[in-house]
mmCIF file of C-alpha atoms in Angstrom:
data_model
loop_
_atom_site.group_PDB
_atom_site.id
_atom_site.type_symbol
_atom_site.label_atom_id
_atom_site.label_comp_id
_atom_site.label_asym_id
_atom_site.label_seq_id
_atom_site.Cartn_x
_atom_site.Cartn_y
_atom_site.Cartn_z
ATOM 1 C CA MET M 4 -7.625 6.666 21.640
ATOM 2 C CA LYS M 5 -10.669 5.774 19.546
ATOM 3 C CA ARG M 6 -11.319 9.476 18.946
ATOM 4 C CA ILE M 7 -7.682 9.885 17.848
ATOM 5 C CA THR M 8 -8.035 6.920 15.481
ATOM 6 C CA CYS M 9 -11.130 8.471 13.944
ATOM 7 C CA ALA M 10 -9.284 11.771 13.561
ATOM 8 C CA PHE M 11 -6.528 10.014 11.646
ATOM 9 C CA LEU M 12 -8.980 8.162 9.439
ATOM 10 C CA ALA M 13 -10.833 11.380 8.761
ATOM 11 C CA PHE M 14 -7.657 12.649 7.111
ATOM 12 C CA VAL M 15 -6.989 9.482 5.098
ATOM 13 C CA LEU M 16 -10.562 9.022 3.910
ATOM 14 C CA SER M 17 -12.427 11.775 2.150
ATOM 15 C CA CYS M 18 -15.901 12.593 3.474
ATOM 16 C CA SER M 19 -17.563 10.889 0.537
ATOM 17 C CA GLN M 20 -15.460 7.753 1.001
ATOM 18 C CA ALA M 21 -16.077 7.716 4.729
ATOM 19 C CA SER M 22 -19.811 7.767 4.059
ATOM 20 C CA ARG M 23 -19.374 4.490 2.194
ATOM 21 C CA GLU M 24 -17.656 2.883 5.211
ATOM 22 C CA PRO M 25 -20.611 2.032 7.502
ATOM 23 C CA GLN M 26 -18.521 0.205 10.122
ATOM 24 C CA LEU M 27 -16.144 3.173 10.439
ATOM 25 C CA ALA M 28 -19.051 5.615 10.556
ATOM 26 C CA HIS M 29 -20.720 3.557 13.297
ATOM 27 C CA GLU M 30 -17.583 3.429 15.422
ATOM 28 C CA CYS M 31 -16.831 7.135 15.017
ATOM 29 C CA ALA M 32 -20.432 8.040 15.807
ATOM 30 C CA LYS M 33 -19.916 6.539 19.266
ATOM 31 C CA VAL M 34 -17.200 9.073 20.090
ATOM 32 C CA GLY M 35 -18.724 12.102 18.409
ATOM 33 C CA PRO M 36 -17.494 14.397 15.658
ATOM 34 C CA VAL M 37 -13.814 14.978 15.017
ATOM 35 C CA VAL M 38 -12.641 18.466 15.945
ATOM 36 C CA SER M 39 -9.355 20.184 15.254
ATOM 37 C CA SER M 40 -7.911 19.380 18.690
ATOM 38 C CA ASP M 41 -8.583 15.688 18.067
ATOM 39 C CA ARG M 42 -6.813 15.876 14.726
ATOM 40 C CA ASP M 43 -3.854 17.662 16.308
ATOM 41 C CA ALA M 44 -3.706 14.972 18.987
ATOM 42 C CA ALA M 45 -3.752 12.284 16.309
ATOM 43 C CA TYR M 46 -0.790 13.850 14.493
ATOM 44 C CA ALA M 47 1.077 14.156 17.781
ATOM 45 C CA THR M 48 1.003 10.348 18.136
ATOM 46 C CA ILE M 49 2.176 9.599 14.586
ATOM 47 C CA ALA M 50 5.880 9.119 14.040
ATOM 48 C CA PRO M 51 7.221 9.829 10.551
ATOM 49 C CA ARG M 52 7.341 6.809 8.261
ATOM 50 C CA LYS M 53 9.819 6.304 5.470
ATOM 51 C CA VAL M 54 7.932 4.392 2.791
ATOM 52 C CA LEU M 55 9.459 2.857 -0.333
ATOM 53 C CA ILE M 56 7.132 1.873 -3.186
ATOM 54 C CA ILE M 57 8.619 -0.647 -5.617
ATOM 55 C CA GLY M 58 7.190 -2.552 -8.532
ATOM 56 C CA ASP M 59 6.143 -2.734 -12.132
ATOM 57 C CA SER M 60 4.228 -0.278 -14.310
ATOM 58 C CA GLU M 61 1.404 -0.204 -11.735
ATOM 59 C CA ALA M 62 3.824 1.373 -9.243
ATOM 60 C CA CYS M 63 4.860 3.826 -11.966
ATOM 61 C CA ALA M 64 1.195 4.627 -12.620
ATOM 62 C CA VAL M 65 0.403 5.523 -9.007
ATOM 63 C CA GLN M 66 3.583 7.468 -8.200
ATOM 64 C CA TRP M 67 2.160 10.777 -9.409
ATOM 65 C CA GLN M 68 -0.697 10.545 -6.894
ATOM 66 C CA VAL M 69 1.397 9.707 -3.845
ATOM 67 C CA LYS M 70 1.427 13.321 -2.682
ATOM 68 C CA ASN M 71 -2.379 13.283 -2.642
ATOM 69 C CA ALA M 72 -2.710 10.060 -0.656
ATOM 70 C CA LYS M 73 0.130 10.028 1.874
ATOM 71 C CA LEU M 74 0.111 11.507 5.361
ATOM 72 C CA PRO M 75 1.909 14.820 5.849
ATOM 73 C CA THR M 76 4.359 12.974 8.101
ATOM 74 C CA ASP M 77 5.275 10.359 5.475
ATOM 75 C CA GLN M 78 8.421 10.426 3.365
ATOM 76 C CA VAL M 79 7.793 8.370 0.222
ATOM 77 C CA ASP M 80 10.149 7.232 -2.522
ATOM 78 C CA VAL M 81 9.245 5.210 -5.615
ATOM 79 C CA GLU M 82 11.398 2.759 -7.563
ATOM 80 C CA CYS M 83 9.516 1.280 -10.511
ATOM 81 C CA LYS M 84 10.154 -0.304 -13.885
ATOM 82 C CA GLY M 85 7.482 -1.243 -16.393
ATOM 83 C CA GLY M 86 7.211 -4.845 -17.488
ATOM 84 C CA THR M 87 9.021 -6.243 -14.466
ATOM 85 C CA VAL M 88 8.106 -9.379 -12.555
ATOM 86 C CA VAL M 89 8.822 -10.848 -9.139
ATOM 87 C CA GLN M 90 12.127 -12.344 -10.265
ATOM 88 C CA TYR M 91 13.473 -8.942 -11.337
ATOM 89 C CA TRP M 92 12.988 -7.488 -7.871
ATOM 90 C CA GLY M 93 13.813 -10.644 -5.902
ATOM 91 C CA ALA M 94 16.307 -13.098 -7.402
ATOM 92 C CA SER M 95 17.927 -10.480 -9.628
ATOM 93 C CA GLY M 96 18.599 -8.234 -6.628
ATOM 94 C CA ASN M 97 16.827 -5.048 -7.699
ATOM 95 C CA MET M 98 14.784 -4.706 -4.518
ATOM 96 C CA LYS M 99 17.984 -4.939 -2.467
ATOM 97 C CA ARG M 100 19.605 -2.272 -4.627
ATOM 98 C CA ALA M 101 16.514 -0.071 -4.289
ATOM 99 C CA LEU M 102 16.607 -0.390 -0.500
ATOM 100 C CA ASP M 103 20.311 0.410 -0.465
ATOM 101 C CA ARG M 104 19.524 3.624 -2.365
ATOM 102 C CA HIS M 105 16.947 4.558 0.314
ATOM 103 C CA PRO M 106 18.500 3.789 3.703
ATOM 104 C CA GLY M 107 16.247 3.984 6.726
ATOM 105 C CA THR M 108 13.155 2.665 4.937
ATOM 106 C CA ASP M 109 10.508 1.531 7.439
ATOM 107 C CA VAL M 110 7.871 0.158 5.085
ATOM 108 C CA VAL M 111 8.024 -1.316 1.611
ATOM 109 C CA VAL M 112 4.910 -1.287 -0.552
ATOM 110 C CA ILE M 113 5.234 -3.811 -3.382
ATOM 111 C CA PHE M 114 3.153 -3.442 -6.538
ATOM 112 C CA LEU M 115 3.751 -6.796 -8.233
ATOM 113 C CA GLY M 116 1.515 -9.428 -9.761
ATOM 114 C CA THR M 117 -0.101 -7.890 -12.815
ATOM 115 C CA ASN M 118 2.603 -9.144 -15.161
ATOM 116 C CA HIS M 119 2.009 -12.648 -13.773
ATOM 117 C CA TYR M 120 -1.763 -12.475 -14.333
ATOM 118 C CA GLY M 121 -2.062 -15.551 -16.544
ATOM 119 C CA GLN M 122 0.168 -17.782 -14.459
ATOM 120 C CA THR M 123 -1.094 -20.713 -12.398
ATOM 121 C CA VAL M 124 2.154 -21.262 -10.463
ATOM 122 C CA THR M 125 3.342 -19.021 -7.643
ATOM 123 C CA PRO M 126 6.281 -16.823 -8.684
ATOM 124 C CA PRO M 127 9.443 -17.072 -6.539
ATOM 125 C CA VAL M 128 8.679 -14.554 -3.801
ATOM 126 C CA ALA M 129 11.095 -16.041 -1.241
ATOM 127 C CA PRO M 130 14.047 -13.676 -1.985
ATOM 128 C CA ILE M 131 11.777 -10.653 -1.487
ATOM 129 C CA LEU M 132 10.279 -11.994 1.748
ATOM 130 C CA SER M 133 13.727 -12.885 3.076
ATOM 131 C CA LEU M 134 14.902 -9.346 2.430
ATOM 132 C CA VAL M 135 11.856 -7.909 4.233
ATOM 133 C CA LYS M 136 12.679 -10.046 7.274
ATOM 134 C CA GLU M 137 16.428 -9.353 7.192
ATOM 135 C CA ARG M 138 15.875 -5.594 7.053
ATOM 136 C CA GLY M 139 13.152 -5.633 9.708
ATOM 137 C CA LEU M 140 10.697 -3.951 7.350
ATOM 138 C CA LYS M 141 6.950 -3.667 7.457
ATOM 139 C CA CYS M 142 5.478 -4.756 4.143
ATOM 140 C CA VAL M 143 2.315 -4.336 2.094
ATOM 141 C CA TRP M 144 2.033 -6.390 -1.082
ATOM 142 C CA VAL M 145 -0.398 -4.835 -3.560
ATOM 143 C CA GLY M 146 -1.656 -7.557 -5.840
ATOM 144 C CA ASN M 147 -2.549 -7.681 -9.516
ATOM 145 C CA THR M 148 -5.229 -5.592 -11.130
ATOM 146 C CA ALA M 149 -8.344 -7.244 -12.556
ATOM 147 C CA VAL M 150 -6.785 -7.448 -16.018
ATOM 148 C CA ASN M 151 -9.420 -7.227 -18.761
ATOM 149 C CA GLY M 152 -12.115 -7.190 -16.087
ATOM 150 C CA LYS M 153 -11.381 -10.734 -14.920
ATOM 151 C CA LYS M 154 -10.230 -12.424 -11.739
ATOM 152 C CA TRP M 155 -7.021 -14.424 -11.959
ATOM 153 C CA LYS M 156 -5.585 -17.352 -10.012
ATOM 154 C CA ILE M 157 -2.371 -15.456 -9.384
ATOM 155 C CA ASN M 158 -4.209 -13.222 -6.919
ATOM 156 C CA ASP M 159 -4.856 -16.054 -4.469
ATOM 157 C CA LEU M 160 -1.460 -17.620 -5.113
ATOM 158 C CA LEU M 161 0.325 -14.404 -4.177
ATOM 159 C CA ARG M 162 -1.889 -13.816 -1.164
ATOM 160 C CA MET M 163 -1.058 -17.255 0.234
ATOM 161 C CA ALA M 164 2.653 -16.947 -0.578
ATOM 162 C CA VAL M 165 3.381 -13.511 0.906
ATOM 163 C CA THR M 166 1.270 -13.546 4.066
ATOM 164 C CA PRO M 167 1.937 -13.193 6.942
ATOM 165 C CA THR M 168 5.337 -11.614 6.146
ATOM 166 C CA CYS M 169 3.502 -8.943 4.149
ATOM 167 C CA SER M 170 -0.087 -7.860 4.461
ATOM 168 C CA TYR M 171 -1.867 -8.367 1.146
ATOM 169 C CA PHE M 172 -4.030 -5.811 -0.648
ATOM 170 C CA ASP M 173 -6.532 -7.464 -2.990
ATOM 171 C CA THR M 174 -6.621 -5.077 -5.940
ATOM 172 C CA GLU M 175 -9.025 -7.257 -7.894
ATOM 173 C CA ALA M 176 -11.650 -6.652 -5.222
ATOM 174 C CA ALA M 177 -11.035 -2.909 -4.994
ATOM 175 C CA GLY M 178 -12.971 -1.811 -8.080
ATOM 176 C CA ILE M 179 -10.116 0.192 -9.608
ATOM 177 C CA PRO M 180 -11.063 1.523 -13.084
ATOM 178 C CA LEU M 181 -8.610 0.367 -15.762
ATOM 179 C CA PRO M 182 -9.185 2.269 -19.010
ATOM 180 C CA ASP M 183 -6.749 0.102 -20.967
ATOM 181 C CA GLY M 184 -7.766 -3.088 -19.154
ATOM 182 C CA VAL M 185 -4.522 -3.179 -17.161
ATOM 183 C CA HIS M 186 -3.559 0.208 -15.691
ATOM 184 C CA PRO M 187 -5.429 2.966 -13.861
ATOM 185 C CA ASP M 188 -5.644 6.537 -15.081
ATOM 186 C CA GLY M 189 -4.930 9.388 -12.669
ATOM 187 C CA THR M 190 -8.331 9.173 -10.988
ATOM 188 C CA GLY M 191 -8.073 5.423 -10.606
ATOM 189 C CA ALA M 192 -4.517 5.688 -9.283
ATOM 190 C CA LEU M 193 -5.634 8.096 -6.590
ATOM 191 C CA LYS M 194 -8.545 5.866 -5.599
ATOM 192 C CA TRP M 195 -6.175 2.897 -5.446
ATOM 193 C CA LEU M 196 -3.612 4.667 -3.246
ATOM 194 C CA ARG M 197 -6.282 6.039 -0.934
ATOM 195 C CA LEU M 198 -7.436 2.466 -0.342
ATOM 196 C CA VAL M 199 -3.903 1.106 0.061
ATOM 197 C CA TRP M 200 -2.587 3.835 2.349
ATOM 198 C CA PRO M 201 -4.641 3.028 5.471
ATOM 199 C CA THR M 202 -3.294 -0.558 5.306
ATOM 200 C CA ILE M 203 0.300 0.632 5.708
ATOM 201 C CA PRO M 204 1.388 0.023 9.317
ATOM 202 C CA MET M 205 1.568 3.120 11.449
ATOM 203 C CA LYS M 206 4.434 4.249 13.647
ATOM 204 C CA HIS M 207 3.075 5.708 16.884
ATOM 205 C CA GLU M 208 4.599 7.724 19.672
ATOM 206 C CA GLU M 209 2.009 6.979 22.308
ATOM 207 C CA SER M 210 1.830 7.815 25.976
ATOM 208 C CA ASP M 211 -0.130 5.856 28.584
ATOM 209 C CA GLU M 212 -2.141 8.894 29.576
#
């Protein structure tokens, strides 16, 4: 199974990125190099995921790179609107409407937080988290960018508020280049998604053999 895991990660991470992951490299070194049969075996255990990305202009910025970051078995849809905040997707019902437009979603990836960057009070995430639980969804919450090169209190507030219902991706710590101080360009968007994608829960079809 460890060899299969390494085969999967070899797809998700480029060779240059993998070389910067010493713990992964150490673990994979124990089981030897990945060969095509290992990669085929890895794909055989992966069930298709239906992923819905929702959020603000950050979600809009990354949508064009989804095809370059997702697994071949993933079906991904994006619902985004620039300038939106947690209340738009939660209390105002737009996340529910988005999910209704994409029935069968397994995982929701939420890009929200950047438009709250100066706030010191947690935004009302409860309607979003309730919807995740009601629909039986897996969830990854992708937090705010390091707006203007700074760290913001909202990052920790969101992390505490959304976990453990959603796993939390700390974008501030990810080193995403932001040419305008807020949003990534195409290269930064791809880097961002390639870091986020391995945190999305897998669906496996495993045997005991």
